[in-house]
Coordinates of C-alpha atoms in Angstrom, one line a residue:
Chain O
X6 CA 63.5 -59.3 1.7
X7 CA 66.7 -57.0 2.8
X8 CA 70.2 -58.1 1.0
X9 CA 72.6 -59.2 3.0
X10 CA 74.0 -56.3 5.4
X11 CA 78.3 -57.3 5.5
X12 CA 80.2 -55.3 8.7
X13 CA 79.8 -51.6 7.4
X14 CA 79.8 -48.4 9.0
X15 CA 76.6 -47.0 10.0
X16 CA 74.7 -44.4 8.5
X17 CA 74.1 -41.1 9.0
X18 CA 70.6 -41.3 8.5
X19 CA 70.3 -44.7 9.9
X20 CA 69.9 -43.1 13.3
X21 CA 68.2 -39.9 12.7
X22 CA 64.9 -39.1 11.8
X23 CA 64.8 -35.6 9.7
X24 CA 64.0 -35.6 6.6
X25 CA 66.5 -35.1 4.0
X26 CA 65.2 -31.7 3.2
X27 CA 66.1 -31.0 6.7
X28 CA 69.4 -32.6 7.0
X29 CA 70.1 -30.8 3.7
X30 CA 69.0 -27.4 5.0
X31 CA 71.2 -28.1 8.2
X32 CA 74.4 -28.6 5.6
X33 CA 73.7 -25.7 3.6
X34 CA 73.7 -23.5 6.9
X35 CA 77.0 -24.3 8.1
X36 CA 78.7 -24.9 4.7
X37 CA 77.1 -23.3 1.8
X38 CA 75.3 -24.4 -1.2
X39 CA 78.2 -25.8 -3.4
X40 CA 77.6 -29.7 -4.4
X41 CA 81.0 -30.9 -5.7
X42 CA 80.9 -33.9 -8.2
X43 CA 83.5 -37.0 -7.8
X44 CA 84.3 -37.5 -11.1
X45 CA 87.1 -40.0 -11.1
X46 CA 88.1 -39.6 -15.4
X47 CA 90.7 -41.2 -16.1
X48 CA 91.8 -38.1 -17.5
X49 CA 91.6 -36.7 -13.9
X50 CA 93.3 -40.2 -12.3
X51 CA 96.5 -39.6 -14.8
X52 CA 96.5 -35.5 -14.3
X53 CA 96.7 -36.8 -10.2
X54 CA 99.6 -39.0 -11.3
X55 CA 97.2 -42.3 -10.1
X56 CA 96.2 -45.4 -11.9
X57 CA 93.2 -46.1 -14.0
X58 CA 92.5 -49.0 -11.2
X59 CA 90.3 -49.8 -8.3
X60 CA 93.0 -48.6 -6.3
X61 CA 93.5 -45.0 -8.2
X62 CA 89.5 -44.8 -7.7
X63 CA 90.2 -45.2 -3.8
X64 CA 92.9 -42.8 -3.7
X65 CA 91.4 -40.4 -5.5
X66 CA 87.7 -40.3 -4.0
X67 CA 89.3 -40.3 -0.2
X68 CA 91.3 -37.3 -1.3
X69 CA 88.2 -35.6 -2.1
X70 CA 85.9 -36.8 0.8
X71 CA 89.0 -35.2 2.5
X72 CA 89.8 -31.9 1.2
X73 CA 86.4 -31.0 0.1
X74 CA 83.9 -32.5 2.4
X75 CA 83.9 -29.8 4.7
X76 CA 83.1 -27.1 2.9
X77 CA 80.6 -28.4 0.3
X78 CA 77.0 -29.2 0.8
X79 CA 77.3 -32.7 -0.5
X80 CA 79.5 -34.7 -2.3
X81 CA 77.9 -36.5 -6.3
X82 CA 80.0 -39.4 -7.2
X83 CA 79.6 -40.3 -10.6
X84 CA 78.1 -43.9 -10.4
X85 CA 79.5 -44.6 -14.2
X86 CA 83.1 -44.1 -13.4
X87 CA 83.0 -46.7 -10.7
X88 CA 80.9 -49.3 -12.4
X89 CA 83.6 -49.0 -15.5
X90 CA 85.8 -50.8 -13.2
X91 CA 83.4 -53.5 -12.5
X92 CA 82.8 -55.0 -9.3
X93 CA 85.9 -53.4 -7.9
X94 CA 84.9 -50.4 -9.1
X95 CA 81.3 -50.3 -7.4
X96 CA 83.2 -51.7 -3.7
X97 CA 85.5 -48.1 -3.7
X98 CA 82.4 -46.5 -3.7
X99 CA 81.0 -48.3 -1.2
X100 CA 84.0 -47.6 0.8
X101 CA 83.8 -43.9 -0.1
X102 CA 80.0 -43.6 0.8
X103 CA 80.6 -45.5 4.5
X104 CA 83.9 -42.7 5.4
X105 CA 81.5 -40.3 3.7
X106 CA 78.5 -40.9 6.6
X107 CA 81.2 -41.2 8.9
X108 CA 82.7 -37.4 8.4
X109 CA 79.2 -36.1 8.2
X110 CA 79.7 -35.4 5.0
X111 CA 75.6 -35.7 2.5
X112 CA 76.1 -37.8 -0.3
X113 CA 74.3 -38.0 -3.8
X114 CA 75.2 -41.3 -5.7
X115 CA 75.2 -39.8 -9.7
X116 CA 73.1 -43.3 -10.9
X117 CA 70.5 -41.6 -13.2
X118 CA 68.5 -44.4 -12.7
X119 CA 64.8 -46.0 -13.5
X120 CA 63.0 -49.0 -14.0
X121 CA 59.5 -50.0 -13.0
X122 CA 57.7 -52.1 -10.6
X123 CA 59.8 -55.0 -8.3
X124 CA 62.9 -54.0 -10.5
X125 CA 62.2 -50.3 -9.1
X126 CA 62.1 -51.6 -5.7
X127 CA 65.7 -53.2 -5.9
X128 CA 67.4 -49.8 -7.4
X129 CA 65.5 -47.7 -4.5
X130 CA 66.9 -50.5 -1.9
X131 CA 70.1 -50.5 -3.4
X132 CA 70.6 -46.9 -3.3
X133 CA 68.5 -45.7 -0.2
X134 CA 67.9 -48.7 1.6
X135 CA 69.1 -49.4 5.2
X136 CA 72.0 -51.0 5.6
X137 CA 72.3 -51.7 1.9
X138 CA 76.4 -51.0 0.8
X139 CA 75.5 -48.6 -1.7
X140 CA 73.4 -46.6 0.4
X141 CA 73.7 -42.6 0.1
X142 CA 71.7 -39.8 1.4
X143 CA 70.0 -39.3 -1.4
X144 CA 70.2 -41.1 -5.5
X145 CA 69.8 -39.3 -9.1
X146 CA 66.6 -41.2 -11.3
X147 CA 65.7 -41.2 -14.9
X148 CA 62.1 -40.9 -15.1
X149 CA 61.8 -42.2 -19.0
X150 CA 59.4 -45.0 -17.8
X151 CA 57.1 -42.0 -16.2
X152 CA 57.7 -40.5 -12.9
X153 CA 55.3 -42.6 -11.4
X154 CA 57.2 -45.5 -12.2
X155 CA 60.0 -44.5 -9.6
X156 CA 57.3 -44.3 -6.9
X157 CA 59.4 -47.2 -5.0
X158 CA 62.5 -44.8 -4.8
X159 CA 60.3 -42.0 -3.9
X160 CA 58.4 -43.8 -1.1
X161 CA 61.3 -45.4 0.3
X162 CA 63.5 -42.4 0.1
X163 CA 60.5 -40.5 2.5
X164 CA 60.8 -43.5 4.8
X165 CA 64.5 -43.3 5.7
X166 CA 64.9 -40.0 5.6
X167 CA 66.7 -39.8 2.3
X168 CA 66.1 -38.1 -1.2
X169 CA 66.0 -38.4 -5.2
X170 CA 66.7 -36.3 -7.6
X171 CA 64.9 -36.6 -10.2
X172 CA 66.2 -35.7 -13.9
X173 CA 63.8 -32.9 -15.7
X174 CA 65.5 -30.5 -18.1
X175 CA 69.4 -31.1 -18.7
X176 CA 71.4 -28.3 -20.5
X177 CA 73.1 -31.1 -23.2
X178 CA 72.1 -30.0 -26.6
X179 CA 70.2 -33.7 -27.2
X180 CA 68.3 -33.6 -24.4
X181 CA 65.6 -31.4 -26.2
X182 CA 64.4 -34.1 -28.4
X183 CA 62.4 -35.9 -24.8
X184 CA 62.3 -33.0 -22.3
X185 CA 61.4 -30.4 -24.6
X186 CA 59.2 -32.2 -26.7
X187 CA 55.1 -31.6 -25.8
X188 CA 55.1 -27.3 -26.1
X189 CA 53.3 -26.2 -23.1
X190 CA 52.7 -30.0 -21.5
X191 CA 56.6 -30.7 -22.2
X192 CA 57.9 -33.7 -20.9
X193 CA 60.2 -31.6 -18.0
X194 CA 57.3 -29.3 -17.2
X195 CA 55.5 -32.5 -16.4
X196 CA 58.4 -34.2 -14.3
X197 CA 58.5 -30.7 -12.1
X198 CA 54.7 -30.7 -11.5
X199 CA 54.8 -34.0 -10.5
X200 CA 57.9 -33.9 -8.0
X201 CA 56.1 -30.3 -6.5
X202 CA 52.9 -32.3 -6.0
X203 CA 55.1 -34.9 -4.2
X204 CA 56.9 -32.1 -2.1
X205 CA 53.3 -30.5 -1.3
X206 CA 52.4 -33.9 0.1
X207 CA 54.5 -33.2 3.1
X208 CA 53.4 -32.0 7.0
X209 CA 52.2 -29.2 5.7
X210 CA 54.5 -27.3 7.4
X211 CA 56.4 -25.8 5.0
X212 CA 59.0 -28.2 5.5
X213 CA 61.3 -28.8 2.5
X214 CA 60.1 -32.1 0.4
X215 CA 62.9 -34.4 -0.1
X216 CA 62.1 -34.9 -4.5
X217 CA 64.6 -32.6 -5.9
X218 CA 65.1 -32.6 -9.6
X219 CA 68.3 -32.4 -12.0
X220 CA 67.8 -29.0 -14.2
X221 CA 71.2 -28.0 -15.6
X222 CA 73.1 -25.0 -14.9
X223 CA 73.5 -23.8 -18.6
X224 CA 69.8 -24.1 -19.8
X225 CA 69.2 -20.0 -20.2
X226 CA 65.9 -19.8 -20.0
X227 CA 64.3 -23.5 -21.4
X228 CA 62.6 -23.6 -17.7
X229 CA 60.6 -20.3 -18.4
X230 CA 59.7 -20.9 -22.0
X231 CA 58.3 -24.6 -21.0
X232 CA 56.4 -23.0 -18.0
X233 CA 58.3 -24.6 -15.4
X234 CA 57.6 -23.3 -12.3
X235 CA 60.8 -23.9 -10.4
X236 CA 60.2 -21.8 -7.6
X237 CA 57.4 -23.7 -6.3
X238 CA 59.3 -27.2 -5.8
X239 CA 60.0 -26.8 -1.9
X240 CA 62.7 -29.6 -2.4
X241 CA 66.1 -28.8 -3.8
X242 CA 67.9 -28.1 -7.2
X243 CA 70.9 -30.3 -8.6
X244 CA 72.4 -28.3 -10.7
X245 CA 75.4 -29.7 -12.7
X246 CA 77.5 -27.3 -15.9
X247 CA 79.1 -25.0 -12.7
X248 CA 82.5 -24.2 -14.0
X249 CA 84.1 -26.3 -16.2
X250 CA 80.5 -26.1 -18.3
X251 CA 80.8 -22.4 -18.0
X252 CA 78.1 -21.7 -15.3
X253 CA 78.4 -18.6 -12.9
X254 CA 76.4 -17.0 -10.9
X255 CA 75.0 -14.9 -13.9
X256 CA 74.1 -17.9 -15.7
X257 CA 72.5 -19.6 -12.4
X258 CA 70.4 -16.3 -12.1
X259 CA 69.2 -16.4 -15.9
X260 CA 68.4 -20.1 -15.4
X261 CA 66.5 -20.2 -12.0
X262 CA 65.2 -16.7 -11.3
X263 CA 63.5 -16.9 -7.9
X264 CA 64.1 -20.7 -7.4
X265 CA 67.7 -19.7 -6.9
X266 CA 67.7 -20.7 -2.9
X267 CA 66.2 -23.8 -4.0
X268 CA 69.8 -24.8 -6.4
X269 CA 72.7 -27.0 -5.0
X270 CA 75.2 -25.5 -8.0
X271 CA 77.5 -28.6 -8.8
X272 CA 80.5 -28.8 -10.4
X273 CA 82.7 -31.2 -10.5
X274 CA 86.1 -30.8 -13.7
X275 CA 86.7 -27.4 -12.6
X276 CA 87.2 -28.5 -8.9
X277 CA 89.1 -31.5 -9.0
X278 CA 91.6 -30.3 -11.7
X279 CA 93.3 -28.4 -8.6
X280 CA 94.0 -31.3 -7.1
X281 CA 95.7 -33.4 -6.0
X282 CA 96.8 -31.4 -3.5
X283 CA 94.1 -31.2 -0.4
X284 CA 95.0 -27.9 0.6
X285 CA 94.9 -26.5 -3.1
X286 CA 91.3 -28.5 -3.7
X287 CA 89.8 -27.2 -0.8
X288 CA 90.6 -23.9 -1.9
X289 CA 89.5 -23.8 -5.4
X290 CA 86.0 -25.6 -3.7
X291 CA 85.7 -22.6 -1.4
X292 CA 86.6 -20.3 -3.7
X293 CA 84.0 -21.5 -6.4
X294 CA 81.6 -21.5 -3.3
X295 CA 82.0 -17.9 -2.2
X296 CA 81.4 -16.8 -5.6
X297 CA 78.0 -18.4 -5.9
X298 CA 77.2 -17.2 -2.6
Chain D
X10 CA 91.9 -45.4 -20.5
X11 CA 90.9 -49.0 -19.6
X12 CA 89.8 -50.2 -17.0
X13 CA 92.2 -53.4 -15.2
X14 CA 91.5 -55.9 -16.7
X15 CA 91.4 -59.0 -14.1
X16 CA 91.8 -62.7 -15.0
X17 CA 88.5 -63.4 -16.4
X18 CA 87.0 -65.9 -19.0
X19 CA 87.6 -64.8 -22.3
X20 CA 84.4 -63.5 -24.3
X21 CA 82.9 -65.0 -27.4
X22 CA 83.0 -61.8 -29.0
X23 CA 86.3 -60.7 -28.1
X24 CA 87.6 -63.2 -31.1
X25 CA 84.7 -62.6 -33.3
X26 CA 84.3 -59.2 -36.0
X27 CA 80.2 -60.8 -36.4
X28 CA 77.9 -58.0 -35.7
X29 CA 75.6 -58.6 -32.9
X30 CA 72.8 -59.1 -36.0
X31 CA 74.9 -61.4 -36.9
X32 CA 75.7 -63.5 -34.3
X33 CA 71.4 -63.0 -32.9
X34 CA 70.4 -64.3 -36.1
X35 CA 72.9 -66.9 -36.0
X36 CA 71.3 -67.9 -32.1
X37 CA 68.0 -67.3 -33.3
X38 CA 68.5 -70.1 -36.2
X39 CA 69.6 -72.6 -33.8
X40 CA 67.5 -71.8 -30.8
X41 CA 64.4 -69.9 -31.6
X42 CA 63.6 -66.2 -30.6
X43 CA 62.6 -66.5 -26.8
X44 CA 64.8 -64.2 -24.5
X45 CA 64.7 -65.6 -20.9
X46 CA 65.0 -62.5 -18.2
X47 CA 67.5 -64.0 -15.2
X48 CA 65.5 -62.1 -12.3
X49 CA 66.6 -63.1 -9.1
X50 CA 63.9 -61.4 -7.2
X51 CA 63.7 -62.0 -3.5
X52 CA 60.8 -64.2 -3.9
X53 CA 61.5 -66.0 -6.6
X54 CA 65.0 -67.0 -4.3
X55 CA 62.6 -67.5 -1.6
X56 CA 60.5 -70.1 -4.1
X57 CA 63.8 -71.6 -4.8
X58 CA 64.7 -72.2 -1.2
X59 CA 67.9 -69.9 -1.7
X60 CA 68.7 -66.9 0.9
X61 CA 68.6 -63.6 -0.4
X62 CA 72.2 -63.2 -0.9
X63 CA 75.1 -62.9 -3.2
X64 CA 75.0 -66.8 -3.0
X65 CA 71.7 -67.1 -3.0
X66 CA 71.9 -65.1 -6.4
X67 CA 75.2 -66.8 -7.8
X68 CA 73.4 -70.4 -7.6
X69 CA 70.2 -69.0 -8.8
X70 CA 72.3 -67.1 -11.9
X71 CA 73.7 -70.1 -12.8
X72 CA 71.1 -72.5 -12.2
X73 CA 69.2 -70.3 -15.3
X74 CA 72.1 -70.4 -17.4
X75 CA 72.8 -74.1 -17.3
X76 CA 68.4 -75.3 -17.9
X77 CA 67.8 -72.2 -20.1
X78 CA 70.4 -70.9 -22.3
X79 CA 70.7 -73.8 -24.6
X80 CA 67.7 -72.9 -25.6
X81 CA 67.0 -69.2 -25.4
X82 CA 68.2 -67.2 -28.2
X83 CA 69.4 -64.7 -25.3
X84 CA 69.9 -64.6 -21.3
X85 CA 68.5 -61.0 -20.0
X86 CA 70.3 -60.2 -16.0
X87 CA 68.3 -57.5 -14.4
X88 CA 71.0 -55.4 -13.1
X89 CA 69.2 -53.8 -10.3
X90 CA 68.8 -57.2 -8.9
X91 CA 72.6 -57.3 -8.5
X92 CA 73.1 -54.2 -7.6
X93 CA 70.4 -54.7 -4.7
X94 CA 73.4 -56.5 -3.0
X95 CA 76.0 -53.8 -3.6
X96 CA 79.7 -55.0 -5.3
X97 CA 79.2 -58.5 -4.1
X98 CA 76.0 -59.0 -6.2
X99 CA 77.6 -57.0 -9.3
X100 CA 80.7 -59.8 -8.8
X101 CA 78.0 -62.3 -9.2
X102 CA 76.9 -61.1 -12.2
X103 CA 80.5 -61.1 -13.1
X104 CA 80.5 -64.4 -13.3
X105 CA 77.3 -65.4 -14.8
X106 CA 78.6 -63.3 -17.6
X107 CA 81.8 -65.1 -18.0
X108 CA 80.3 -68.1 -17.7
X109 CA 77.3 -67.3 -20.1
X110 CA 80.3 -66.5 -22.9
X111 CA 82.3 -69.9 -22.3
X112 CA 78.6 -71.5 -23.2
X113 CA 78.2 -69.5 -25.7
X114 CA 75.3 -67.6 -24.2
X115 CA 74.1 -64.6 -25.5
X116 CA 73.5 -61.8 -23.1
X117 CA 72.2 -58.7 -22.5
X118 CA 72.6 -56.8 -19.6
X119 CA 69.1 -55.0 -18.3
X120 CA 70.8 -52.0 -16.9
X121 CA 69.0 -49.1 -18.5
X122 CA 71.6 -46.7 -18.3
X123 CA 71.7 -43.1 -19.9
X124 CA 74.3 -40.0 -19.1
X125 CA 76.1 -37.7 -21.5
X126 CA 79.7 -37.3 -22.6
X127 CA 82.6 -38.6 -21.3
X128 CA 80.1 -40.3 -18.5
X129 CA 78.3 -41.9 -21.0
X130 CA 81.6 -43.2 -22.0
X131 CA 82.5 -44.7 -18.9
X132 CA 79.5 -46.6 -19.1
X133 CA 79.7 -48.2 -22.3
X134 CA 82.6 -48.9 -21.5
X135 CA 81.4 -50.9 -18.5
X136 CA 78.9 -52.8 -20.4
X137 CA 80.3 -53.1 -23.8
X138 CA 84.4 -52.4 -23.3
X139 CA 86.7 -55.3 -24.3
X140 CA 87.9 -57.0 -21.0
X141 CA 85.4 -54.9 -18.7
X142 CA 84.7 -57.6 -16.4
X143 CA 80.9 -56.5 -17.1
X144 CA 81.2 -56.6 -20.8
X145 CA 77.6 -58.1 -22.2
X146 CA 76.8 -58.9 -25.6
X147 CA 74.0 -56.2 -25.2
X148 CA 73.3 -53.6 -23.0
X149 CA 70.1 -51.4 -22.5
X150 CA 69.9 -48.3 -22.3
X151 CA 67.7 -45.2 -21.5
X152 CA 67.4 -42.0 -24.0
X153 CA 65.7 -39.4 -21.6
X154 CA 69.2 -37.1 -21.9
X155 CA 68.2 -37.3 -26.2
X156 CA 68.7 -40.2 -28.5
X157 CA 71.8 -39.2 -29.7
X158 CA 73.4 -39.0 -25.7
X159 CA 73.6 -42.7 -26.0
X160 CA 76.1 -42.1 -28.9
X161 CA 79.2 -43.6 -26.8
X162 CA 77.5 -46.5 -26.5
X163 CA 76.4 -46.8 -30.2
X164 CA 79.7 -46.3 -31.6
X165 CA 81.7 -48.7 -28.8
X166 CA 78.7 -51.3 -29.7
X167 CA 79.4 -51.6 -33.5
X168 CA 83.3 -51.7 -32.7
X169 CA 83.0 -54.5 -30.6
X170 CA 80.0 -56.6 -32.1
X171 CA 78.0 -56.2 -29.8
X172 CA 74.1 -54.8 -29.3
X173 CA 72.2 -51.7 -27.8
X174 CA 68.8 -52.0 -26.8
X175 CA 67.4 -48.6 -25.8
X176 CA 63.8 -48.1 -24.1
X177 CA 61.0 -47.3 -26.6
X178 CA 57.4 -47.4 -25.8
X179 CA 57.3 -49.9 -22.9
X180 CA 53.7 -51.2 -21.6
X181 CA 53.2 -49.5 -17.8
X182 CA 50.7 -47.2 -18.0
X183 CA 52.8 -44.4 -16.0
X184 CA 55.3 -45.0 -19.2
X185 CA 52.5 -42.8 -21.5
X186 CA 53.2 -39.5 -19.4
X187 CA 56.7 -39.0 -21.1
X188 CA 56.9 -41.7 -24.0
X189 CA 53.7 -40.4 -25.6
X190 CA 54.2 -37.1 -25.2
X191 CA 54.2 -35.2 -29.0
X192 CA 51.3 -36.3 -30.4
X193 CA 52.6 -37.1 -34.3
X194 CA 55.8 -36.6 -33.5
X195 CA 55.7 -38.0 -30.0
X196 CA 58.9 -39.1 -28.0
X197 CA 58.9 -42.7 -28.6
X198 CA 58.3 -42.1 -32.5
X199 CA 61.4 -40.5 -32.3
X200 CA 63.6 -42.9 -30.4
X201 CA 62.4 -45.3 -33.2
X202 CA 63.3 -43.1 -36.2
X203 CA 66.8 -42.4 -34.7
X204 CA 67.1 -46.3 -33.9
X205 CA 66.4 -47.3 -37.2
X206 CA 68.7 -44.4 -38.9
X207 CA 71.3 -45.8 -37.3
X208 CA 70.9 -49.3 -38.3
X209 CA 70.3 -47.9 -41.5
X210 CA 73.5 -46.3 -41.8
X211 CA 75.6 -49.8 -42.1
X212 CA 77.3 -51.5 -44.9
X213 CA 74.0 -51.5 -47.9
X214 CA 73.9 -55.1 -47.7
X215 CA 71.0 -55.8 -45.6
X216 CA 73.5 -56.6 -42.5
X217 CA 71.2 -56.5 -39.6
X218 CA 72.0 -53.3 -37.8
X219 CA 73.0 -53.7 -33.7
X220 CA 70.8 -50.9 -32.2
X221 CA 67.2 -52.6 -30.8
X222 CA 64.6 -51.0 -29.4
X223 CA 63.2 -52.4 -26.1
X224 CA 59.3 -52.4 -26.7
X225 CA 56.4 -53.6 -24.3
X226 CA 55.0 -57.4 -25.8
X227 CA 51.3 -55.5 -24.0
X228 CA 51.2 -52.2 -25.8
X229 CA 48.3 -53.3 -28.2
X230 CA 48.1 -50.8 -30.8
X231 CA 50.3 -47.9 -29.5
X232 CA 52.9 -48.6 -32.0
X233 CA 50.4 -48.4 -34.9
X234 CA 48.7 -45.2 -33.2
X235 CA 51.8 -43.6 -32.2
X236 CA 53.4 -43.6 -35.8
X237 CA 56.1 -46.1 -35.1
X238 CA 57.1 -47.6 -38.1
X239 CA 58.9 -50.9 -36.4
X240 CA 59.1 -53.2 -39.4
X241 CA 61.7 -50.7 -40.7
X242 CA 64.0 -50.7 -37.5
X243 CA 66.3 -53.3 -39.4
X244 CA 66.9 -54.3 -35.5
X245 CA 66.3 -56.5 -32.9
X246 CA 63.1 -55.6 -30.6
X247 CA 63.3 -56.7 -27.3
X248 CA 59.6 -57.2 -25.9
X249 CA 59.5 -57.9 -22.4
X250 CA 55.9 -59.0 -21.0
X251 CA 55.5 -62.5 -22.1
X252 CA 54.0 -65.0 -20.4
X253 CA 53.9 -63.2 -16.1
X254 CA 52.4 -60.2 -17.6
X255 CA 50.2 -61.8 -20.1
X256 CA 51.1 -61.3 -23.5
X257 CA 51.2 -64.5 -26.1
X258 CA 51.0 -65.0 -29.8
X259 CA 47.9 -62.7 -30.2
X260 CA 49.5 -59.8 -28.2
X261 CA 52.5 -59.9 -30.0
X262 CA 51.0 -59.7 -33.3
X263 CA 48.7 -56.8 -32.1
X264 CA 51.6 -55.1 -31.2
X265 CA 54.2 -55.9 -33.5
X266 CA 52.4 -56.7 -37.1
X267 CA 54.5 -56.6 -40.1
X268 CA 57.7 -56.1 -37.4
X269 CA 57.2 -59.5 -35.9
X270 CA 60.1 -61.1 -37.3
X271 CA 62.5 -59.1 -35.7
X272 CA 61.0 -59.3 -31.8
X273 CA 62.6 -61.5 -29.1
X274 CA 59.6 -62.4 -26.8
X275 CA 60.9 -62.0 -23.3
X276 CA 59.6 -64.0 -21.0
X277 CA 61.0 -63.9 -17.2
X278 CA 59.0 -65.0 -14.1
X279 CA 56.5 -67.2 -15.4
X280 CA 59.8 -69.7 -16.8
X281 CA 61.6 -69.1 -13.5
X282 CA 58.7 -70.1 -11.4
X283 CA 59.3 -73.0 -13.2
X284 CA 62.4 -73.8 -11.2
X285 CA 64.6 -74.7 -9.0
X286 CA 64.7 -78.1 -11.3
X287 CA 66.2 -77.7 -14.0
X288 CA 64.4 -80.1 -16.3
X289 CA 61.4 -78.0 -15.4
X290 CA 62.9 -75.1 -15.8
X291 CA 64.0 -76.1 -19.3
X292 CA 60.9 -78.0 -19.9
X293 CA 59.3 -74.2 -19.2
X294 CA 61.1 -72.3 -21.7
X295 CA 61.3 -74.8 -24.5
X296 CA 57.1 -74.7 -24.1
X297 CA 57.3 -70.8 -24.4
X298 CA 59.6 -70.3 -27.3
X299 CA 57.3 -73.3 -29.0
X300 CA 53.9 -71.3 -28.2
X301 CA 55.4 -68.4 -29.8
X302 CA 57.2 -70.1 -32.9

């Protein structure tokens, strides 16, 4: 029932036993909260002087892993922007995600996605399984088929000590007309409830739950008005629109109030347009992270 | 702002400016409606005496399109059966889809994707771009980030003729928690009014539109309750749930009414238990599409 396993680098959670919450918390100790995306645009490839190819894709993620690694909490690549490159495309980021483990460095696969039943089970192994190529330390889902439907990624995730993030309320303009929609049983109030009840179902312990949701950076206050109660997750926060989308740490305040040590701020344009230089990215990743701080 | 473009079978629609309403309705006259899900799930390899591996999946892939696609109006891939085996298994669907289009197969690509902006982009242009080596003749696609997210995809779809199918009101109960939500103005009621707005918005003449819905063959009367006004979509409805999951001719009239004539039936495990023969196999799905006629 596992795919094939071809001569890969082990990792990081293949051996260890915490919980992704933990191994999270561990990160965010020693390098601060800051989640940088890998957003390989072609936009970004030219700017970097590199092809719109397989091989710009390689150049450019390894640069990142490089430069920015060690000093960011985790690294997102943008599943999309590999897959536009095919087969190809989706084999650079299996090379990224292996040198990724290797350096220690947590990654969260950007694949927003969801399906239900046995097709479930293939995305969650895929994305979270041992040994599987495309494994990362943790995957983004879509929970339009209800959040119960991505139980198999949930489940699985707990298993190998790995984590989703689940989208709930997303800062683009459109996104209202599904996550807003219900009043005070909205559609994202319902998607946080359930990921908390997950995270509750833990040791007990107080140790952080490993169901994190997507809530965007830029939403003001949506999360109050719909009555979702943030601060009460006990897993962690993806929060993309740092930056380049205009979020600062005013703007992360407004949106997550006392959830705030809960949010992984991500950002991802603002970043990588220092590059390529490694010394130069590195510094506008530490720099963006000491603000937020 | 393409990706490479690697030596690959030309595609049908590449030389073609038919819509895809045009060129279903032109399968659909020769062929009947019956859409056959290719679902290489490990058991159903396992059935087939195939290992669970990118071979395993390439002769199963194949195997489908040579019994079943003369005779299905359209050849459904689930994706995260192919992505289960990382790049290898997306090269595999490379070349079902090359090969699909030199036999004039119709496909859509299960994928289910949804992101915003420029990353929305990237993956149209991975499922719908001109010389992607992914390119389907339809791709579907998931509306959580708002309807009009998906516009990317919508716009590179009609430029290319080819087809969108995006998620609905699909038939697993856990589904209800977000696609219900609204009452009278629920979330799926809306996905179908945007659907059909877009269709709507083509040249006057009647020209079938190219934006579907995806819509569960077993949700009874949850269409009718719910508000959605299908016979007006002017697009193809993709109803999965035929045949493994129990729907037949009565089901499909329960749900569907007066919007009958524009659903594909989608039938996947019970045909492809059918095989590894392929006279079965085709024996199988010629008996479906007739039961359904």
């Amino acid at each position: 029932m596992r795919p094939e396993v071809p001569a890969a680098a082990p990792r990081a959670s293949s051996t260890s036993r915490a919980s992704f919450g933990e191994r999270l918390a561990a990160a965010r100790s020693g390098k601060g909260s800051l989640c940088v995306g890998i957003d390989p645009h072609p936009a970004l490839l030219a700017a970097w002087g590199l092809p719109d190819s397989p091989e710009g894709l390689e150049r450019f993620s390894l640069a990142v892993l490089d430069a920015v690694g060690p000093v960011s909490v985790a690294l997102k690549p943008q599943v999309a922007l590999y897959e536009r490159h095919g087969s190809r495309g989706l084999a650079v980021l299996e090379t990224l995600l292996a040198r990724a483990a290797d350096a220690g460095a947590l990654t969260i696969a950007d694949a927003k996605r969801g399906d239900i039943g046995s097709t479930m089970q293939a995305y969650a192994e895929a994305w979270l399984g041992e040994g599987s190529p495309l494994a990362a330390d943790a995957v983004t889902l879509n929970p339009y088929l209800g959040f119960e439907s991505l139980r198999p990624a949930l489940d699985l995730a707990r298993s190998t000590g790995r984590g989703v993030f689940v989208l709930a309320l997303t800062s683009n303009p459109e996104g209202r007309s599904v996550q807003h929609v219900g009043g005070d049983a909205s559609v994202a109030r319902s998607i946080a409830l359930a990921a908390a009840g997950e995270n509750a179902d833990q040791d007990g312990a107080g140790r952080p739950g490993h169901v994190g949701l997507v809530v965007g950076a830029t939403i003001g206050d949506a999360a109050e008005r719909l009555g979702l109660d943030l601060a009460r997750l006990n897993g962690p926060i993806l929060a993309p629109g740092v930056g380049a989308q205009g979020a600062g740490t005013r703007e992360l305040r407004a949106a997550f109030g006392g959830a705030l040590p809960l949010v992984l701020p991500t950002s991802s344009r603002a970043i990588l347009a220092a590059g390529p230089d490694g010394a130069r990215l590195r510094a506008a990743a530490e720099r963006t992270r000491d603000e937020l701080a």
